[in-house]
XYZ file of C-alpha atoms in Angstrom:
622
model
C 36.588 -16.502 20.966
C 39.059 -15.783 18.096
C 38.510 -13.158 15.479
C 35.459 -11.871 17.870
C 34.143 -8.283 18.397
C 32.882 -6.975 22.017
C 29.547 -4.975 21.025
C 26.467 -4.065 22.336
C 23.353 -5.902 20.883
C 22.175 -2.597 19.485
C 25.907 -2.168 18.073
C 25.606 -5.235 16.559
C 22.450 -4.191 15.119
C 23.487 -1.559 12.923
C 26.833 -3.037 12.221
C 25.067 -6.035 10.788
C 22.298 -4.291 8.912
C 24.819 -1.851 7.014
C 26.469 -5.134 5.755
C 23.372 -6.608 3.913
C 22.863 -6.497 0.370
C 20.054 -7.547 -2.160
C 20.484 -8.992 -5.957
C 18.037 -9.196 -7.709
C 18.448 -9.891 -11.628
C 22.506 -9.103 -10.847
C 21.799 -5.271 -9.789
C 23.127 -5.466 -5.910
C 22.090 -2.641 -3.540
C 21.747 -1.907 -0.158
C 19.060 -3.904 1.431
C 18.866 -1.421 4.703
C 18.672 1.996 3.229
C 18.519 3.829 6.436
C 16.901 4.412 10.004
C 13.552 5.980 10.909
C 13.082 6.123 14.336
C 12.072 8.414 17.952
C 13.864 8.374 20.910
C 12.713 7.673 24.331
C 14.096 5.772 27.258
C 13.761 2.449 26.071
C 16.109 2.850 22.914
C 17.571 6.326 23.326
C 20.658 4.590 25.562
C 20.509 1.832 23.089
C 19.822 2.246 19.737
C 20.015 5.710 19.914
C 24.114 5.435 20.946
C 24.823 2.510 18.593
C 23.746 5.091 16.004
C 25.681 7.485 17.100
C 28.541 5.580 17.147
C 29.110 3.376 14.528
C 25.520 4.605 12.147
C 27.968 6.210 9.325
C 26.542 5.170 6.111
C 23.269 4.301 7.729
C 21.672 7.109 7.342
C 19.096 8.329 10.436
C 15.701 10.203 9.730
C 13.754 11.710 12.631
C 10.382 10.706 12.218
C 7.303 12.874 13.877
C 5.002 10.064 14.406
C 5.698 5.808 15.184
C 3.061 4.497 12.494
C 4.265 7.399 9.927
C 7.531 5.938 9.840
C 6.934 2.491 8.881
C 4.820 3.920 6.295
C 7.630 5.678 5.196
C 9.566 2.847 4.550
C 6.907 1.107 2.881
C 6.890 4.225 0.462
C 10.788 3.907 0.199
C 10.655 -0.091 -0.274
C 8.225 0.287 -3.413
C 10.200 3.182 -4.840
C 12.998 0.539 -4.399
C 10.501 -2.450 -5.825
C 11.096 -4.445 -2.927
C 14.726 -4.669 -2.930
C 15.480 -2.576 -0.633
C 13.619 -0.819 2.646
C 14.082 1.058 5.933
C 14.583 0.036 9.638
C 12.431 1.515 12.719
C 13.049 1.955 16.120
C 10.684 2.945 18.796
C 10.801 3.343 22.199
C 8.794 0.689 24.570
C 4.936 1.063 25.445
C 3.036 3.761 23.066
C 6.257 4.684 20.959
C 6.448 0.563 19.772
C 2.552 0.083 19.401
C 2.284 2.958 17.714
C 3.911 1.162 14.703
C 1.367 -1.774 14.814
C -0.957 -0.463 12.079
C 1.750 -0.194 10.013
C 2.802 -3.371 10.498
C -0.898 -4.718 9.434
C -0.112 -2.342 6.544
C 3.138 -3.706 5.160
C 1.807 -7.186 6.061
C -1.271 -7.280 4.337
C 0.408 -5.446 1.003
C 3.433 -7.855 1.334
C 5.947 -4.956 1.382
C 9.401 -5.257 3.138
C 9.881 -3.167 6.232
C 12.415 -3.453 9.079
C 10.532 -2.639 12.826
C 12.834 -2.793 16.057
C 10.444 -2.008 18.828
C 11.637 -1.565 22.320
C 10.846 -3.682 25.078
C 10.859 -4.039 28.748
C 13.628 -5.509 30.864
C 14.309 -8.940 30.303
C 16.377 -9.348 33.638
C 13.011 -8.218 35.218
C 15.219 -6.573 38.456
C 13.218 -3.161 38.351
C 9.769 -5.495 38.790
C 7.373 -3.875 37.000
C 8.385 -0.777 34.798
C 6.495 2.461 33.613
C 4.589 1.176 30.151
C 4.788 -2.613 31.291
C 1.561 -4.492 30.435
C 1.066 -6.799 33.421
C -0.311 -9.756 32.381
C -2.195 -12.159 35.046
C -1.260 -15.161 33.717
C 1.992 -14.588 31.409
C 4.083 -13.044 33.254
C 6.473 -13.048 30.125
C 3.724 -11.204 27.888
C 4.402 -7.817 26.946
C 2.540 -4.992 24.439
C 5.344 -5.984 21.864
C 3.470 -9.491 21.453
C 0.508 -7.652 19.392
C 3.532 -7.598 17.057
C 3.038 -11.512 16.204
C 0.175 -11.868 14.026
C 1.231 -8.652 12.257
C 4.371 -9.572 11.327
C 5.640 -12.351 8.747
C 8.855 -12.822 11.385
C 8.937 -11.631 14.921
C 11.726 -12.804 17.621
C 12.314 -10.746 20.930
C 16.041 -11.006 21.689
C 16.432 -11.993 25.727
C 20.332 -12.308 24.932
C 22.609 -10.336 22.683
C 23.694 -13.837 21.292
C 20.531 -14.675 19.945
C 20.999 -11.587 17.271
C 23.203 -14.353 15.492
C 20.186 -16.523 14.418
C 17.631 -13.726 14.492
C 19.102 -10.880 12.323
C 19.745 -13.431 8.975
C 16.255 -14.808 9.706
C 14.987 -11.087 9.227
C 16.624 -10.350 6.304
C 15.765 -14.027 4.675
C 12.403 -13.312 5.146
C 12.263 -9.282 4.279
C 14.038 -10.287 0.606
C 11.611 -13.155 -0.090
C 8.834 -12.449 -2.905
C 6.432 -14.555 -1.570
C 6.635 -14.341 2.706
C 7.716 -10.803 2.665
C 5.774 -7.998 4.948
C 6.740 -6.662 8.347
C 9.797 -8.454 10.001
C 9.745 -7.713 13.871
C 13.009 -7.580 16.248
C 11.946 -6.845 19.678
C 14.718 -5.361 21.614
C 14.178 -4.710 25.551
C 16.061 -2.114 26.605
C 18.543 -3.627 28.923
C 19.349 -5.880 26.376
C 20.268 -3.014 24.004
C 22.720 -2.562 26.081
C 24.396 -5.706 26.756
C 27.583 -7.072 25.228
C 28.877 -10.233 23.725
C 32.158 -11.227 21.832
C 30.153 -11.599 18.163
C 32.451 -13.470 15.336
C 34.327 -11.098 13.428
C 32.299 -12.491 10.213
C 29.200 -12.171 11.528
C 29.646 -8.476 10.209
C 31.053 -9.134 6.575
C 29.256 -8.306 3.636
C 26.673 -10.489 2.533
C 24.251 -10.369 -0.635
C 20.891 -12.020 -0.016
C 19.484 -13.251 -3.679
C 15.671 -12.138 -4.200
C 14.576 -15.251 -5.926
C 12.687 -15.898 -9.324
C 10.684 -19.244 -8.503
C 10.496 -21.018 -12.006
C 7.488 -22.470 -13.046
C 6.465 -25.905 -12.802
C 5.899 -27.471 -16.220
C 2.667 -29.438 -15.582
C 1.195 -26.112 -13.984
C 1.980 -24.554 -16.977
C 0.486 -27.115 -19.185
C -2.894 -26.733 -17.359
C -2.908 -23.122 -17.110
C -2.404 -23.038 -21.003
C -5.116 -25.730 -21.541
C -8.108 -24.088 -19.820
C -6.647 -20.664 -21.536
C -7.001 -22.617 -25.002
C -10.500 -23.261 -24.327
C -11.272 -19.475 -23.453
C -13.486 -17.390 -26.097
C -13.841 -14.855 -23.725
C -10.361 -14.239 -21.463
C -9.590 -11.370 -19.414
C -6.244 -11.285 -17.241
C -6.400 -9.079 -13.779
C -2.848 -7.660 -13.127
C -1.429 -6.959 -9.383
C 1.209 -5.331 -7.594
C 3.191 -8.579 -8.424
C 3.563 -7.881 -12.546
C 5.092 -4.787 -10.933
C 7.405 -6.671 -8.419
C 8.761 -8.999 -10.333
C 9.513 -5.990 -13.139
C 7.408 -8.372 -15.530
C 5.589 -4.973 -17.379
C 7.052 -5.728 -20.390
C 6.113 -9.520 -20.754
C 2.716 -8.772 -19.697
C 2.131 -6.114 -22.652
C 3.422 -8.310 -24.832
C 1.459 -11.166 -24.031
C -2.115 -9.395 -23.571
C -1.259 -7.830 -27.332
C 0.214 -11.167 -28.806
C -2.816 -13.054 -27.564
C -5.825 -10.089 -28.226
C -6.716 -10.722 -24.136
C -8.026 -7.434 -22.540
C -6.176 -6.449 -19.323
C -7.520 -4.795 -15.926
C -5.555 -3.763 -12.923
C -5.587 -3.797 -9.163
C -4.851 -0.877 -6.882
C -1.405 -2.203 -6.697
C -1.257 -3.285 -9.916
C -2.000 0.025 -11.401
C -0.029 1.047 -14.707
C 1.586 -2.330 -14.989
C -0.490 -2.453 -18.411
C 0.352 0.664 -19.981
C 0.612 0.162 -23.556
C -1.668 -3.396 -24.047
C -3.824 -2.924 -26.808
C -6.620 -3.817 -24.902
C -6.377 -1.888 -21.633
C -9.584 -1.857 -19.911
C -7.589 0.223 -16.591
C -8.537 0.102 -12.894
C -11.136 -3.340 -12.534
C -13.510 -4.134 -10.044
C -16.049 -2.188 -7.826
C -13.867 1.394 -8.084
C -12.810 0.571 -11.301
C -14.216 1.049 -14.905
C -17.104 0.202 -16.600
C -15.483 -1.088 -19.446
C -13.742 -3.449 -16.875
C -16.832 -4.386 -15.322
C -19.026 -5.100 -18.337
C -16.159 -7.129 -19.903
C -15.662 -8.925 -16.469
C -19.049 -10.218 -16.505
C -19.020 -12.020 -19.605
C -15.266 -13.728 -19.208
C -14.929 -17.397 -19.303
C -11.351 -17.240 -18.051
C -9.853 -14.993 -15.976
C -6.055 -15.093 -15.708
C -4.889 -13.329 -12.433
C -1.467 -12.186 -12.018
C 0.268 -11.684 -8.934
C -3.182 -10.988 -7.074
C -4.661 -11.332 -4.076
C -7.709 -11.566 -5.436
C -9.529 -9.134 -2.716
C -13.170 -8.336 -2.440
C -12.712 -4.811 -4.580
C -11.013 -6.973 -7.491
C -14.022 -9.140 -7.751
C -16.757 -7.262 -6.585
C -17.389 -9.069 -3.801
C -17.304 -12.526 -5.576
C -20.158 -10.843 -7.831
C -18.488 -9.651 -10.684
C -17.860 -13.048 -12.662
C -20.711 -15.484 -13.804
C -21.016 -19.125 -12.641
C -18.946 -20.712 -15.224
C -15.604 -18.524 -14.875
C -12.800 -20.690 -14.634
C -9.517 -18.999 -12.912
C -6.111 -19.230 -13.314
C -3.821 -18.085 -11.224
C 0.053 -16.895 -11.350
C 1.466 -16.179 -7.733
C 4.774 -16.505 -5.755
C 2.159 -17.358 -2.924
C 1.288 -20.405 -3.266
C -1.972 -19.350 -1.216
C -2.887 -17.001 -3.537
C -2.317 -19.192 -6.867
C -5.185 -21.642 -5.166
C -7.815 -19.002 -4.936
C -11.152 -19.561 -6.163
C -10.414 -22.858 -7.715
C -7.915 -21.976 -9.623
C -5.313 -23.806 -11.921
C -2.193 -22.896 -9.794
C 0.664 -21.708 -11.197
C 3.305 -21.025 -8.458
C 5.825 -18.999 -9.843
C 7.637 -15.273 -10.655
C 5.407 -13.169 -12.516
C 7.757 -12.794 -15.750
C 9.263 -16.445 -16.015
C 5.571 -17.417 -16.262
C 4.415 -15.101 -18.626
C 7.094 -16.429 -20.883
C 6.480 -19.958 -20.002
C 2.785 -19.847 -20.921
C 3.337 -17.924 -23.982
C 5.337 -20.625 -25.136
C 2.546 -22.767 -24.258
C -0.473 -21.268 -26.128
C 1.345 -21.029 -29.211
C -0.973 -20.231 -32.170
C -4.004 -19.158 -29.794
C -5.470 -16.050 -30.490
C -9.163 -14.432 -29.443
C -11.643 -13.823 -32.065
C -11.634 -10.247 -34.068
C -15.684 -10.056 -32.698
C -14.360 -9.874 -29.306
C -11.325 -7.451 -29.579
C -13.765 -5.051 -31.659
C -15.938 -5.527 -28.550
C -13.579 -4.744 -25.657
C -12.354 -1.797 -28.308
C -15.693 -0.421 -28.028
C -16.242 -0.776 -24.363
C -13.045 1.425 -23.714
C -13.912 3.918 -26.190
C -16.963 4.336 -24.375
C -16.082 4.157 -21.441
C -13.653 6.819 -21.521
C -16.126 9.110 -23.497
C -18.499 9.061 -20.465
C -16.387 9.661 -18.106
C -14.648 13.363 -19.553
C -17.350 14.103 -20.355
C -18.536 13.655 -16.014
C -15.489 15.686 -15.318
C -16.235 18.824 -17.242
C -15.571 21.963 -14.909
C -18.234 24.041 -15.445
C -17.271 27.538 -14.855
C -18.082 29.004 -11.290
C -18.554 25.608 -9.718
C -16.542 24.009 -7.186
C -14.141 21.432 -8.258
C -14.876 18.184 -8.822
C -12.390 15.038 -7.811
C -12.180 13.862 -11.354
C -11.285 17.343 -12.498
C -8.977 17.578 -9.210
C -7.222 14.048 -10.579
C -7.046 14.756 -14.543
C -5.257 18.151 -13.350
C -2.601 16.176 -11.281
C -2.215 13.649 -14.048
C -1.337 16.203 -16.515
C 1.049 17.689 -14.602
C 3.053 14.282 -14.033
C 5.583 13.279 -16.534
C 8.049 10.274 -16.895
C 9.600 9.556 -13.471
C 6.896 11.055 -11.258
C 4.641 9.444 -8.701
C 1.175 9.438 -7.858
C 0.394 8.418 -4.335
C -2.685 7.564 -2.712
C -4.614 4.795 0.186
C -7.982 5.481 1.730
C -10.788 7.873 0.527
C -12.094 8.554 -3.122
C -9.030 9.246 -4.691
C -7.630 5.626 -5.207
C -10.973 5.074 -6.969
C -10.599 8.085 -9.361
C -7.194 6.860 -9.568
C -8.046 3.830 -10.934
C -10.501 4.765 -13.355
C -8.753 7.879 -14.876
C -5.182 7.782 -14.171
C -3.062 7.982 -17.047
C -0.022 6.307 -17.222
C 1.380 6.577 -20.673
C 3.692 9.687 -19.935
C 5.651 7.133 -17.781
C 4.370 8.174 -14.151
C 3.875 5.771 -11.690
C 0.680 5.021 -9.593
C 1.399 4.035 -6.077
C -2.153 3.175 -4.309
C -2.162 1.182 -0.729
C -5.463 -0.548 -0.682
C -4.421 -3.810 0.944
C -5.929 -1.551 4.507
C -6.968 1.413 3.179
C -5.030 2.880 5.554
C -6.021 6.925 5.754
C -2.895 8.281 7.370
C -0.415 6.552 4.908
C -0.159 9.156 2.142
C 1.806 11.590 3.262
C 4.899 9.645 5.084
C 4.909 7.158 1.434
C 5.335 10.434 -0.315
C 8.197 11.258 1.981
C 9.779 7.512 1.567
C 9.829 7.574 -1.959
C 11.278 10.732 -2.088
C 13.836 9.566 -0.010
C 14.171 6.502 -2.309
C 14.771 7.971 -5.661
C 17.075 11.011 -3.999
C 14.285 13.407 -5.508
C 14.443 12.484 -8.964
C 11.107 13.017 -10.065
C 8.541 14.387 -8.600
C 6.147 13.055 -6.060
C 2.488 13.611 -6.214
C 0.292 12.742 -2.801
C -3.506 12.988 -3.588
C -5.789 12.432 -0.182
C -8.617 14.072 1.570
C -8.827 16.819 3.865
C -10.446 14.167 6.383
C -6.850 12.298 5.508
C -5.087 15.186 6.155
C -5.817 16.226 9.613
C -5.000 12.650 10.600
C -1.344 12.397 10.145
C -0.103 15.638 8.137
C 3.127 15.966 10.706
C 5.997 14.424 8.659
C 5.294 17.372 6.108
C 7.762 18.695 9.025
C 10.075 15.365 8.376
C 9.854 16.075 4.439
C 10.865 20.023 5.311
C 14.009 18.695 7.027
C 14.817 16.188 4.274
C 14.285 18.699 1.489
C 11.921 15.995 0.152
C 10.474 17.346 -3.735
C 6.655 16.122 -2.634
C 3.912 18.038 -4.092
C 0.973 16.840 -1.665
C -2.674 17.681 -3.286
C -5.238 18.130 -0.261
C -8.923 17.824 -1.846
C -10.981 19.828 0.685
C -14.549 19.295 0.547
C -16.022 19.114 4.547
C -14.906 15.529 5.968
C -15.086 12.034 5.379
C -17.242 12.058 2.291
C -16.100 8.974 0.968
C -17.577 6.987 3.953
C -20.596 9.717 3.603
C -21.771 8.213 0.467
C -21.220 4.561 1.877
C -23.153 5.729 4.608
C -25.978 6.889 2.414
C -26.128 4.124 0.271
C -26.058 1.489 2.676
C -28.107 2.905 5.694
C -30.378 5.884 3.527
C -28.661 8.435 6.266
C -27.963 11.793 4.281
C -24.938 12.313 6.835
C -24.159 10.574 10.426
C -20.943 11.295 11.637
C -18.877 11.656 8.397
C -18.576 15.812 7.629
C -16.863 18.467 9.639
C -19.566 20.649 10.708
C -20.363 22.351 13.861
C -22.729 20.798 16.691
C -26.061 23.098 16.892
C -27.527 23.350 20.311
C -30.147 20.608 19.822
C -27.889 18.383 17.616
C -26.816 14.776 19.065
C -24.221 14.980 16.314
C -22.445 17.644 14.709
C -25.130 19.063 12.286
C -24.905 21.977 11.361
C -22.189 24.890 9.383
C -19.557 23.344 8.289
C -16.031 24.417 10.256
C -13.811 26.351 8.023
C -10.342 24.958 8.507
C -7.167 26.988 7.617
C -5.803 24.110 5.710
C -2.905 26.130 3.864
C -2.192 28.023 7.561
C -1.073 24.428 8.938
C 0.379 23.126 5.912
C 2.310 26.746 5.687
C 3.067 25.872 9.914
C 5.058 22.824 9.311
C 7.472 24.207 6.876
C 5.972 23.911 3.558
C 4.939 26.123 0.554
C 0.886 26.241 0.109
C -0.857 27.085 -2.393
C -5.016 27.383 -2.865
C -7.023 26.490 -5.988
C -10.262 26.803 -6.233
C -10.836 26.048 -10.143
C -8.319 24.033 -12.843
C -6.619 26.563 -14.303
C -5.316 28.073 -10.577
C -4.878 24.471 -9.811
C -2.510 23.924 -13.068
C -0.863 26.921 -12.430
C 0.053 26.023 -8.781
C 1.089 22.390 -9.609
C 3.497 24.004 -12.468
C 4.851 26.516 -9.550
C 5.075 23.543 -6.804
C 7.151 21.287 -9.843
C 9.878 23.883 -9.610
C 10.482 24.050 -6.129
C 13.461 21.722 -4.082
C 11.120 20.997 -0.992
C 7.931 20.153 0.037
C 4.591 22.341 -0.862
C 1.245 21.663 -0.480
C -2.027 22.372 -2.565
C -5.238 22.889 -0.971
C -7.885 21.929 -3.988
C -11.199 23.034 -2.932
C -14.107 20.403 -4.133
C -17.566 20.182 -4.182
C -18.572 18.479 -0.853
C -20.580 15.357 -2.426
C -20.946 14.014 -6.046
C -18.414 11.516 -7.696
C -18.001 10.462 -11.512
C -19.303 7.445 -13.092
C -17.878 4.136 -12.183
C -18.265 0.196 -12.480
C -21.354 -0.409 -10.791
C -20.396 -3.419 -9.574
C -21.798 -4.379 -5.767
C -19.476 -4.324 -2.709
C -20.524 -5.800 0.177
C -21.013 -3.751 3.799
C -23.344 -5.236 6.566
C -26.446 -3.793 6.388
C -29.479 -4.031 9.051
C -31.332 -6.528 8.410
C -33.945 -4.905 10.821
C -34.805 -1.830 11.370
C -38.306 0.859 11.959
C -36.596 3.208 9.460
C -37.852 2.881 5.893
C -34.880 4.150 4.030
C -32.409 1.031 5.984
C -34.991 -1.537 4.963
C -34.450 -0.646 1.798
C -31.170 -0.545 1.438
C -31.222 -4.148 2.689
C -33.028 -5.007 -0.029
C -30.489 -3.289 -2.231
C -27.855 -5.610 -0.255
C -29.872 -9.101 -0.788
C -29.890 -7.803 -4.210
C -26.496 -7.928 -4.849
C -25.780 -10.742 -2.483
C -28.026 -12.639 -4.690
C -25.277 -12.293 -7.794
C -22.440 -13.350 -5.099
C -21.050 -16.844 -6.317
C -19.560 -19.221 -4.502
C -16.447 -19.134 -7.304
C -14.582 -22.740 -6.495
């Protein structure tokens, strides 16, 4: 073969991906920003030399833990809005499953990330290898195969050839709005190692357009004919008004129009500056949100999914809501009967303000929504007040954080009570940024996002991690990662005793007072851990892995240490000790969780009825 190149396939890997390029709206950058990955002996020999040896520009970050690292690069690809991520590589067996939750993760949020697990020998001579899953009846079938349903591309490459087709199917897929999520190579070892004569272009630069998908005009004539009909609209806004950097056009439309605005988890701050900002919607969102909700006629949802949280379970609007929908996924834009409108977030926005023309709500109902977020917001400071003496409270913990971030910072935050406090209270109007992975509620996620999206922006701004000490102990190790990058990530533990998120779940659905969910010790008749609660050195291990700690125990030693951590070039940590249970006022909109629908104990049967209660205002919305 003329004009060919003798490489490995793992060569060829990182030859290839530090040739790829996005452009989206004419800014071009990198699409691979870098490596995460851990060494063993099924890429070490592999992956781990091709690095080595031809990895200049692509730069390599040691990861602590396999599922941390893709959540890293989730954190880096939204810092990047989707146009750009990382790669990981994992050894085979434990080191490659490790990354399967987040896989589901990057999936289910529809964020780019670039996995390369190891796999077994494809020339099979060894038989069967340490870590092999030996199936009985696929005798091709390995652990990497869990990979398939989590991934929106997977390929495992049997021959170094086959990189030609697979690596530009991968990046086709990782750069498109509506199919992106996790984008699987599987690479056995041997393989890794193998050459082939690859064409000489194979390796030249190419730029890989992220697409705006234009409307359709009939969808848009729909869409804007139901909307004319609408006395009482709302508009929910997702991650995908941020994606498709449609902010502006969405202001301007909810304030050109008089329609009232509530966000998602990922589409939190999208909305800053509409008129009629009602903030975080749905179950953990505001009341304002949720008494406005109940009434609309319309609801316009932009780049949503359209999950249970966002609706309340199909509970939170009446029979006669009518949807429209705005979605690169055309999956999504059919939801709940909607009038589909399959297109980018911004070029629709503009398209169907073109449409409704002279349509405007009534004064009557703008007063209205005015009055329900002027209320709303008076209620809830006044929950958060700090009374002197007392523990912390999570609202306080959260209004503390917000007022420390300025324009340019990041708030981060997945599973627990935070994303709900979040959502209601969050502030975005110094220009910070709310980054909140609810798509899996994934506890474990914080911490390596913070790290990513340090990496992302090269530390400009600061990054703000808020989780629970439950959160914590489950994957606090690339604080060690973030000490070797000299990552600026201020990460806000809220310690109050274990899982009390779940706790009050617990309580609400079952009646229990506390099964399982706090850290306390076992007494000597308990058949659960019952009784003191453990006192865990938080700032000791935080302190352990390289960072600087501090401990606050009311707001003002709280402000003082988030003012202190704001100045420092590394990583630091904040334990903020909370009361153990309590929570501020919220939407009181239903959620559904099975319940028993038997049981002897008097406090489950009646939180079933509680459930049939609110499964009675659950609607079949087509």
């Amino acid at each position: 073969m003329t004009n060919a190149r003798s490489l490995t396939a793992a060569q060829a890997v990182v030859l290839y991906l530090k040739s790829q390029f996005s452009v989206y709206d004419d800014v071009e950058e990198r699409l691979i920003g870098g490596m995460f990955g851990i060494f063993g002996h099924g890429n070490v020999a592999g992956m781990g030399e091709a690095l080595d040896e031809y990895g200049e520009g692509l730069p390599f970050y040691q990861a602590k833990n396999e599922q941390s690292m893709v959540h890293a690069a989730m954190g880096f690809a939204k810092a990047r809005n989707r146009r750009a991520t990382l790669a990981c590589t994992a050894s085979i067996g434990p080191g490659s499953t490790n990354m399967l939750t987040g896989a589901a993760t990057a999936t289910i949020n529809r964020v780019p990330v670039l996995l390369l697990p190891s796999d077994i020998f494809a020339h099979r001579r060894p038989g069967n290898v340490l870590q092999q899953l030996e199936h009985p009846i696929e005798a091709d079938l390995s652990v990497n195969d869990s990979f398939r349903p989590l991934s929106r591309f997977f390929d495992r490459i049997s021959r170094p050839e086959q990189l030609l087709t697979a690596l530009p199917e991968a990046m086709r897929v990782l750069v498109d709005p509506a199919e992106t999520g996790a984008v699987t190579i599987s690479l056995p070892q041997d393989v890794q190692g193998e050459a082939f004569p690859f064409p000489a272009r194979f390796f030249e630069k190419r730029c890989w357009q992220i697409r705006r998908t234009r409307p359709n005009d009939d969808e848009i004539a729909s869409a804007a004919a139901l909307i004319a009909t609408a006395k009482r609209p709302l508009i929910i806004a997702g991650g995908g008004v941020r994606y498709s950097a449609a902010q502006t056009e969405l202001v301007a439309f909810c304030n050109r129009f008089g329609i009232p605005v509530m966000e998602t988890f990922a589409g939190k701050g999208v909305s800053q500056n509409a008129s009629l900002l009602l903030g975080g919607g749905g179950t953990t969102g505001t009341a304002a949100a949720a008494r406005i909700g109940e009434k609309a006629d319309v609801v316009i949802a932009i780049g949503t999914r359209l999950t249970d949280f966002a609706t309340a379970s199909r509970s939170h609007f009446n029979d006669e809501t009518r949807f429209v929908a705005i979605n690169v996924n055309a999956q999504d834009a059919y939801k709940l009967g909607a009038a589909p409108v399959v297109a980018d977030a911004r070029l629709a926005l503009l398209a169907l303000g073109d449409a409704l023309g002279n349509y405007a709500t009534a004064d009557a109902y703008r007063a209205e929504v005015a009055d329900a977020i002027s209320g709303w917001w008076a209620t809830y400071h006044g929950s958060i007040t700090h009374e002197q003496g007392a523990p912390m409270k999570q609202g306080t913990i959260i209004a503390s954080v917000n007022a420390a971030a300025a324009k340019g910072d990041v708030v981060i935050a997945a599973a627990g009570t935070s994303p709900g406090e979040i959502m209601k209270a969050w502030d975005n109007s110094a220009g910070s940024e709310c980054f909140i992975e609810f798509g899996f509620s994934c506890m474990g996620h914080e911490i390596p996002a913070g790290l990513g999206v340090a990496l992302a922006r090269n530390n400009q701004g600061n990054v703000f991690v808020v989780i629970g000490d439950g959160t914590y102990l489950m994957a606090p190790t690339e604080l060690v990662t973030a000490a070797q990058e000299g990552a600026r990530m201020i990460t806000i533990v809220i310690e109050n005793g274990g899982f009390q998120c779940i706790r009050a779940l617990q309580e609400h659905s079952t009646g229990a007072d506390n099964f399982g969910n706090e850290f306390r010790r076992r007494t000597a008749a308990g058949r659960q851990p019952d009784g003191d609660y453990v006192d865990v050195d938080y700032e000791a291990n935080a302190r352990s892995m390289g960072c600087v700690t501090f401990v606050a125990s009311n707001p003002q030693e709280l402000a003082e240490a988030l003012d202190k951590a704001k100045k420092l070039d590394g990583p630091s940590v904040i334990i903020a000790q909370a009361e153990k249970r309590g929570g501020s006022p919220g939407a009181d909109l239903w959620w559904e969780v099975g319940v028993a629908e038997v049981s002897e104990l008097e406090r489950v049967r009646a939180a079933r009825q509680r459930y049939e209660t609110g499964r009675a205002r659950q609607k079949a919305l087509v």
